[in-house]
């Protein structure tokens, strides 16, 4: 498969920034996405299905997303495809979380 996730050997994409003493998580939400993803990926979704979900993220979204934003997009995709959540339920939760942060 050839897509934005498969950049091996491509040239001209610029330098990769290296952050000295980079933390594992830059924000608390990244740690939460990691925990949710790890719990569901290791228990309910085979690694190949998880990778395939990430590969189906639209190219523009994939390239502009951070590492954990990609994990979250793959998790949301799998949860909706397996009918565990609806897109509306995800959006409702996002709205709720934004309101509680304010």
GROMACS .gro file of N, CA and C in nm:
model
  306
    1UNK      N    1   0.085  -0.117   0.000
    1UNK     CA    2   0.000   0.000   0.000
    1UNK      C    3   0.090   0.123   0.000
    2UNK      N    4   0.054   0.219  -0.081
    2UNK     CA    5   0.134   0.342  -0.090
    2UNK      C    6   0.045   0.459  -0.050
    3UNK      N    7   0.081   0.523   0.058
    3UNK     CA    8   0.003   0.635   0.106
    3UNK      C    9   0.088   0.725   0.192
    4UNK      N   10   0.027   0.822   0.258
    4UNK     CA   11   0.104   0.919   0.336
    4UNK      C   12   0.175   0.855   0.455
    5UNK      N   13   0.129   0.741   0.500
    5UNK     CA   14   0.192   0.673   0.613
    5UNK      C   15   0.318   0.598   0.572
    6UNK      N   16   0.339   0.580   0.442
    6UNK     CA   17   0.451   0.502   0.390
    6UNK      C   18   0.550   0.596   0.322
    7UNK      N   19   0.630   0.667   0.399
    7UNK     CA   20   0.719   0.769   0.346
    7UNK      C   21   0.863   0.721   0.333
    8UNK      N   22   0.887   0.596   0.360
    8UNK     CA   23   1.022   0.542   0.354
    8UNK      C   24   1.090   0.570   0.221
    9UNK      N   25   1.209   0.629   0.225
    9UNK     CA   26   1.285   0.655   0.104
    9UNK      C   27   1.245   0.780   0.029
   10UNK      N   28   1.140   0.850   0.070
   10UNK     CA   29   1.100   0.971   0.000
   10UNK      C   30   1.192   1.085   0.037
   11UNK      N   31   1.216   1.173  -0.056
   11UNK     CA   32   1.306   1.286  -0.036
   11UNK      C   33   1.228   1.417  -0.035
   12UNK      N   34   1.289   1.520   0.019
   12UNK     CA   35   1.233   1.655   0.010
   12UNK      C   36   1.127   1.687   0.113
   13UNK      N   37   1.116   1.609   0.218
   13UNK     CA   38   1.013   1.635   0.318
   13UNK      C   39   1.065   1.720   0.433
   14UNK      N   40   1.190   1.763   0.424
   14UNK     CA   41   1.247   1.849   0.527
   14UNK      C   42   1.308   1.769   0.641
   15UNK      N   43   1.373   1.841   0.726
   15UNK     CA   44   1.439   1.779   0.841
   15UNK      C   45   1.336   1.733   0.944
   16UNK      N   46   1.371   1.630   1.015
   16UNK     CA   47   1.287   1.582   1.124
   16UNK      C   48   1.334   1.653   1.250
   17UNK      N   49   1.244   1.730   1.312
   17UNK     CA   50   1.287   1.802   1.432
   17UNK      C   51   1.313   1.703   1.546
   18UNK      N   52   1.423   1.722   1.614
   18UNK     CA   53   1.457   1.639   1.729
   18UNK      C   54   1.447   1.726   1.853
   19UNK      N   55   1.359   1.688   1.941
   19UNK     CA   56   1.335   1.764   2.064
   19UNK      C   57   1.421   1.704   2.174
   20UNK      N   58   1.515   1.781   2.225
   20UNK     CA   59   1.601   1.734   2.331
   20UNK      C   60   1.519   1.710   2.458
   21UNK      N   61   1.542   1.596   2.522
   21UNK     CA   62   1.468   1.557   2.643
   21UNK      C   63   1.317   1.554   2.620
   22UNK      N   64   1.279   1.507   2.503
   22UNK     CA   65   1.137   1.503   2.468
   22UNK      C   66   1.059   1.414   2.565
   23UNK      N   67   0.948   1.465   2.616
   23UNK     CA   68   0.867   1.382   2.707
   23UNK      C   69   0.791   1.276   2.627
   24UNK      N   70   0.749   1.171   2.694
   24UNK     CA   71   0.670   1.068   2.627
   24UNK      C   72   0.539   1.128   2.577
   25UNK      N   73   0.476   1.209   2.661
   25UNK     CA   74   0.351   1.275   2.625
   25UNK      C   75   0.368   1.425   2.643
   26UNK      N   76   0.325   1.501   2.543
   26UNK     CA   77   0.334   1.647   2.551
   26UNK      C   78   0.215   1.706   2.626
   27UNK      N   79   0.105   1.633   2.630
   27UNK     CA   80  -0.018   1.680   2.695
   27UNK      C   81  -0.087   1.562   2.762
   28UNK      N   82  -0.171   1.593   2.860
   28UNK     CA   83  -0.243   1.487   2.931
   28UNK      C   84  -0.334   1.408   2.838
   29UNK      N   85  -0.393   1.475   2.737
   29UNK     CA   86  -0.483   1.404   2.649
   29UNK      C   87  -0.410   1.295   2.570
   30UNK      N   88  -0.282   1.316   2.540
   30UNK     CA   89  -0.206   1.214   2.467
   30UNK      C   90  -0.193   1.087   2.551
   31UNK      N   91  -0.169   1.101   2.679
   31UNK     CA   92  -0.160   0.985   2.768
   31UNK      C   93  -0.293   0.911   2.773
   32UNK      N   94  -0.402   0.986   2.774
   32UNK     CA   95  -0.535   0.923   2.776
   32UNK      C   96  -0.563   0.848   2.647
   33UNK      N   97  -0.526   0.906   2.533
   33UNK     CA   98  -0.544   0.838   2.405
   33UNK      C   99  -0.459   0.711   2.400
   34UNK      N  100  -0.337   0.720   2.450
   34UNK     CA  101  -0.251   0.602   2.454
   34UNK      C  102  -0.316   0.492   2.537
   35UNK      N  103  -0.364   0.526   2.655
   35UNK     CA  104  -0.425   0.426   2.744
   35UNK      C  105  -0.550   0.364   2.682
   36UNK      N  106  -0.638   0.447   2.627
   36UNK     CA  107  -0.760   0.394   2.563
   36UNK      C  108  -0.726   0.307   2.445
   37UNK      N  109  -0.632   0.353   2.364
   37UNK     CA  110  -0.594   0.279   2.245
   37UNK      C  111  -0.529   0.146   2.281
   38UNK      N  112  -0.436   0.150   2.374
   38UNK     CA  113  -0.367   0.028   2.412
   38UNK      C  114  -0.465  -0.074   2.469
   39UNK      N  115  -0.558  -0.029   2.552
   39UNK     CA  116  -0.657  -0.119   2.612
   39UNK      C  117  -0.744  -0.185   2.506
   40UNK      N  118  -0.789  -0.108   2.408
   40UNK     CA  119  -0.878  -0.164   2.306
   40UNK      C  120  -0.801  -0.237   2.198
   41UNK      N  121  -0.686  -0.184   2.158
   41UNK     CA  122  -0.610  -0.249   2.051
   41UNK      C  123  -0.560  -0.385   2.096
   42UNK      N  124  -0.513  -0.394   2.218
   42UNK     CA  125  -0.456  -0.520   2.264
   42UNK      C  126  -0.562  -0.623   2.300
   43UNK      N  127  -0.684  -0.577   2.326
   43UNK     CA  128  -0.790  -0.668   2.368
   43UNK      C  129  -0.889  -0.700   2.257
   44UNK      N  130  -0.925  -0.602   2.176
   44UNK     CA  131  -1.035  -0.620   2.082
   44UNK      C  132  -0.996  -0.613   1.934
   45UNK      N  133  -0.893  -0.538   1.902
   45UNK     CA  134  -0.859  -0.518   1.761
   45UNK      C  135  -0.720  -0.572   1.732
   46UNK      N  136  -0.709  -0.665   1.638
   46UNK     CA  137  -0.576  -0.716   1.602
   46UNK      C  138  -0.487  -0.602   1.548
   47UNK      N  139  -0.358  -0.617   1.562
   47UNK     CA  140  -0.265  -0.513   1.519
   47UNK      C  141  -0.283  -0.479   1.371
   48UNK      N  142  -0.311  -0.579   1.288
   48UNK     CA  143  -0.330  -0.551   1.145
   48UNK      C  144  -0.453  -0.464   1.120
   49UNK      N  145  -0.559  -0.488   1.194
   49UNK     CA  146  -0.679  -0.406   1.179
   49UNK      C  147  -0.654  -0.263   1.226
   50UNK      N  148  -0.579  -0.250   1.332
   50UNK     CA  149  -0.544  -0.119   1.385
   50UNK      C  150  -0.460  -0.041   1.284
   51UNK      N  151  -0.360  -0.107   1.228
   51UNK     CA  152  -0.275  -0.042   1.128
   51UNK      C  153  -0.357  -0.003   1.005
   52UNK      N  154  -0.446  -0.093   0.963
   52UNK     CA  155  -0.530  -0.063   0.847
   52UNK      C  156  -0.619   0.058   0.873
   53UNK      N  157  -0.668   0.072   0.995
   53UNK     CA  158  -0.750   0.189   1.029
   53UNK      C  159  -0.668   0.317   1.013
   54UNK      N  160  -0.545   0.316   1.062
   54UNK     CA  161  -0.458   0.434   1.049
   54UNK      C  162  -0.427   0.463   0.903
   55UNK      N  163  -0.411   0.359   0.823
   55UNK     CA  164  -0.380   0.376   0.681
   55UNK      C  165  -0.497   0.435   0.603
   56UNK      N  166  -0.617   0.426   0.658
   56UNK     CA  167  -0.736   0.479   0.590
   56UNK      C  168  -0.768   0.622   0.629
   57UNK      N  169  -0.689   0.683   0.715
   57UNK     CA  170  -0.708   0.824   0.746
   57UNK      C  171  -0.677   0.903   0.619
   58UNK      N  172  -0.765   0.995   0.578
   58UNK     CA  173  -0.739   1.073   0.457
   58UNK      C  174  -0.601   1.139   0.461
   59UNK      N  175  -0.533   1.142   0.346
   59UNK     CA  176  -0.394   1.186   0.337
   59UNK      C  177  -0.370   1.323   0.403
   60UNK      N  178  -0.453   1.420   0.372
   60UNK     CA  179  -0.433   1.554   0.428
   60UNK      C  180  -0.446   1.555   0.579
   61UNK      N  181  -0.543   1.481   0.630
   61UNK     CA  182  -0.563   1.470   0.775
   61UNK      C  183  -0.445   1.397   0.839
   62UNK      N  184  -0.401   1.288   0.775
   62UNK     CA  185  -0.290   1.209   0.829
   62UNK      C  186  -0.163   1.294   0.840
   63UNK      N  187  -0.131   1.366   0.733
   63UNK     CA  188  -0.007   1.444   0.731
   63UNK      C  189  -0.010   1.565   0.824
   64UNK      N  190  -0.128   1.617   0.853
   64UNK     CA  191  -0.136   1.734   0.941
   64UNK      C  192  -0.159   1.696   1.087
   65UNK      N  193  -0.182   1.568   1.113
   65UNK     CA  194  -0.211   1.522   1.249
   65UNK      C  195  -0.082   1.489   1.324
   66UNK      N  196  -0.089   1.504   1.455
   66UNK     CA  197   0.022   1.460   1.539
   66UNK      C  198   0.014   1.308   1.556
   67UNK      N  199   0.117   1.253   1.615
   67UNK     CA  200   0.124   1.108   1.636
   67UNK      C  201   0.001   1.056   1.709
   68UNK      N  202  -0.034   1.116   1.821
   68UNK     CA  203  -0.147   1.066   1.899
   68UNK      C  204  -0.281   1.107   1.839
   69UNK      N  205  -0.285   1.211   1.759
   69UNK     CA  206  -0.409   1.242   1.685
   69UNK      C  207  -0.438   1.129   1.587
   70UNK      N  208  -0.336   1.071   1.528
   70UNK     CA  209  -0.355   0.956   1.438
   70UNK      C  210  -0.405   0.835   1.515
   71UNK      N  211  -0.350   0.812   1.633
   71UNK     CA  212  -0.398   0.702   1.716
   71UNK      C  213  -0.546   0.721   1.748
   72UNK      N  214  -0.584   0.844   1.783
   72UNK     CA  215  -0.722   0.874   1.817
   72UNK      C  216  -0.814   0.855   1.696
   73UNK      N  217  -0.772   0.900   1.581
   73UNK     CA  218  -0.854   0.883   1.460
   73UNK      C  219  -0.875   0.735   1.428
   74UNK      N  220  -0.771   0.655   1.441
   74UNK     CA  221  -0.783   0.511   1.416
   74UNK      C  222  -0.877   0.447   1.518
   75UNK      N  223  -0.864   0.486   1.644
   75UNK     CA  224  -0.951   0.432   1.748
   75UNK      C  225  -1.097   0.469   1.721
   76UNK      N  226  -1.123   0.595   1.689
   76UNK     CA  227  -1.261   0.637   1.659
   76UNK      C  228  -1.317   0.560   1.541
   77UNK      N  229  -1.236   0.540   1.439
   77UNK     CA  230  -1.280   0.466   1.321
   77UNK      C  231  -1.319   0.323   1.358
   78UNK      N  232  -1.235   0.255   1.434
   78UNK     CA  233  -1.263   0.117   1.472
   78UNK      C  234  -1.386   0.108   1.564
   79UNK      N  235  -1.398   0.200   1.656
   79UNK     CA  236  -1.513   0.197   1.747
   79UNK      C  237  -1.645   0.218   1.673
   80UNK      N  238  -1.644   0.302   1.571
   80UNK     CA  239  -1.767   0.323   1.494
   80UNK      C  240  -1.791   0.207   1.397
   81UNK      N  241  -1.687   0.156   1.336
   81UNK     CA  242  -1.706   0.043   1.243
   81UNK      C  243  -1.756  -0.083   1.313
   82UNK      N  244  -1.718  -0.100   1.438
   82UNK     CA  245  -1.763  -0.216   1.516
   82UNK      C  246  -1.893  -0.185   1.592
   83UNK      N  247  -1.951  -0.068   1.567
   83UNK     CA  248  -2.079  -0.026   1.625
   83UNK      C  249  -2.076  -0.019   1.778
   84UNK      N  250  -1.961   0.015   1.834
   84UNK     CA  251  -1.951   0.035   1.978
   84UNK      C  252  -1.995   0.176   2.013
   85UNK      N  253  -1.967   0.269   1.922
   85UNK     CA  254  -2.009   0.408   1.937
   85UNK      C  255  -2.054   0.458   1.801
   86UNK      N  256  -2.139   0.559   1.803
   86UNK     CA  257  -2.177   0.625   1.678
   86UNK      C  258  -2.094   0.752   1.664
   87UNK      N  259  -2.079   0.802   1.543
   87UNK     CA  260  -2.010   0.931   1.527
   87UNK      C  261  -2.076   1.041   1.611
   88UNK      N  262  -2.208   1.037   1.622
   88UNK     CA  263  -2.278   1.139   1.703
   88UNK      C  264  -2.240   1.129   1.850
   89UNK      N  265  -2.225   1.008   1.900
   89UNK     CA  266  -2.185   0.991   2.041
   89UNK      C  267  -2.043   1.045   2.064
   90UNK      N  268  -1.956   1.023   1.969
   90UNK     CA  269  -1.820   1.076   1.980
   90UNK      C  270  -1.823   1.229   1.979
   91UNK      N  271  -1.900   1.288   1.888
   91UNK     CA  272  -1.909   1.434   1.880
   91UNK      C  273  -1.972   1.491   2.007
   92UNK      N  274  -2.073   1.423   2.061
   92UNK     CA  275  -2.135   1.470   2.186
   92UNK      C  276  -2.032   1.471   2.300
   93UNK      N  277  -1.950   1.369   2.306
   93UNK     CA  278  -1.849   1.362   2.411
   93UNK      C  279  -1.744   1.472   2.393
   94UNK      N  280  -1.704   1.497   2.270
   94UNK     CA  281  -1.609   1.605   2.242
   94UNK      C  282  -1.666   1.738   2.288
   95UNK      N  283  -1.792   1.763   2.255
   95UNK     CA  284  -1.859   1.886   2.296
   95UNK      C  285  -1.862   1.898   2.447
   96UNK      N  286  -1.897   1.789   2.514
   96UNK     CA  287  -1.901   1.789   2.661
   96UNK      C  288  -1.763   1.820   2.720
   97UNK      N  289  -1.660   1.755   2.669
   97UNK     CA  290  -1.525   1.777   2.722
   97UNK      C  291  -1.478   1.920   2.698
   98UNK      N  292  -1.511   1.976   2.584
   98UNK     CA  293  -1.472   2.116   2.556
   98UNK      C  294  -1.541   2.211   2.653
   99UNK      N  295  -1.666   2.183   2.685
   99UNK     CA  296  -1.741   2.269   2.776
   99UNK      C  297  -1.687   2.259   2.918
  100UNK      N  298  -1.643   2.142   2.959
  100UNK     CA  299  -1.590   2.127   3.095
  100UNK      C  300  -1.451   2.184   3.110
  101UNK      N  301  -1.378   2.199   2.998
  101UNK     CA  302  -1.245   2.258   3.002
  101UNK      C  303  -1.249   2.410   3.015
  102UNK      N  304  -1.358   2.469   2.972
  102UNK     CA  305  -1.370   2.616   2.972
  102UNK      C  306  -1.387   2.673   3.110
   0.00000   0.00000   0.00000
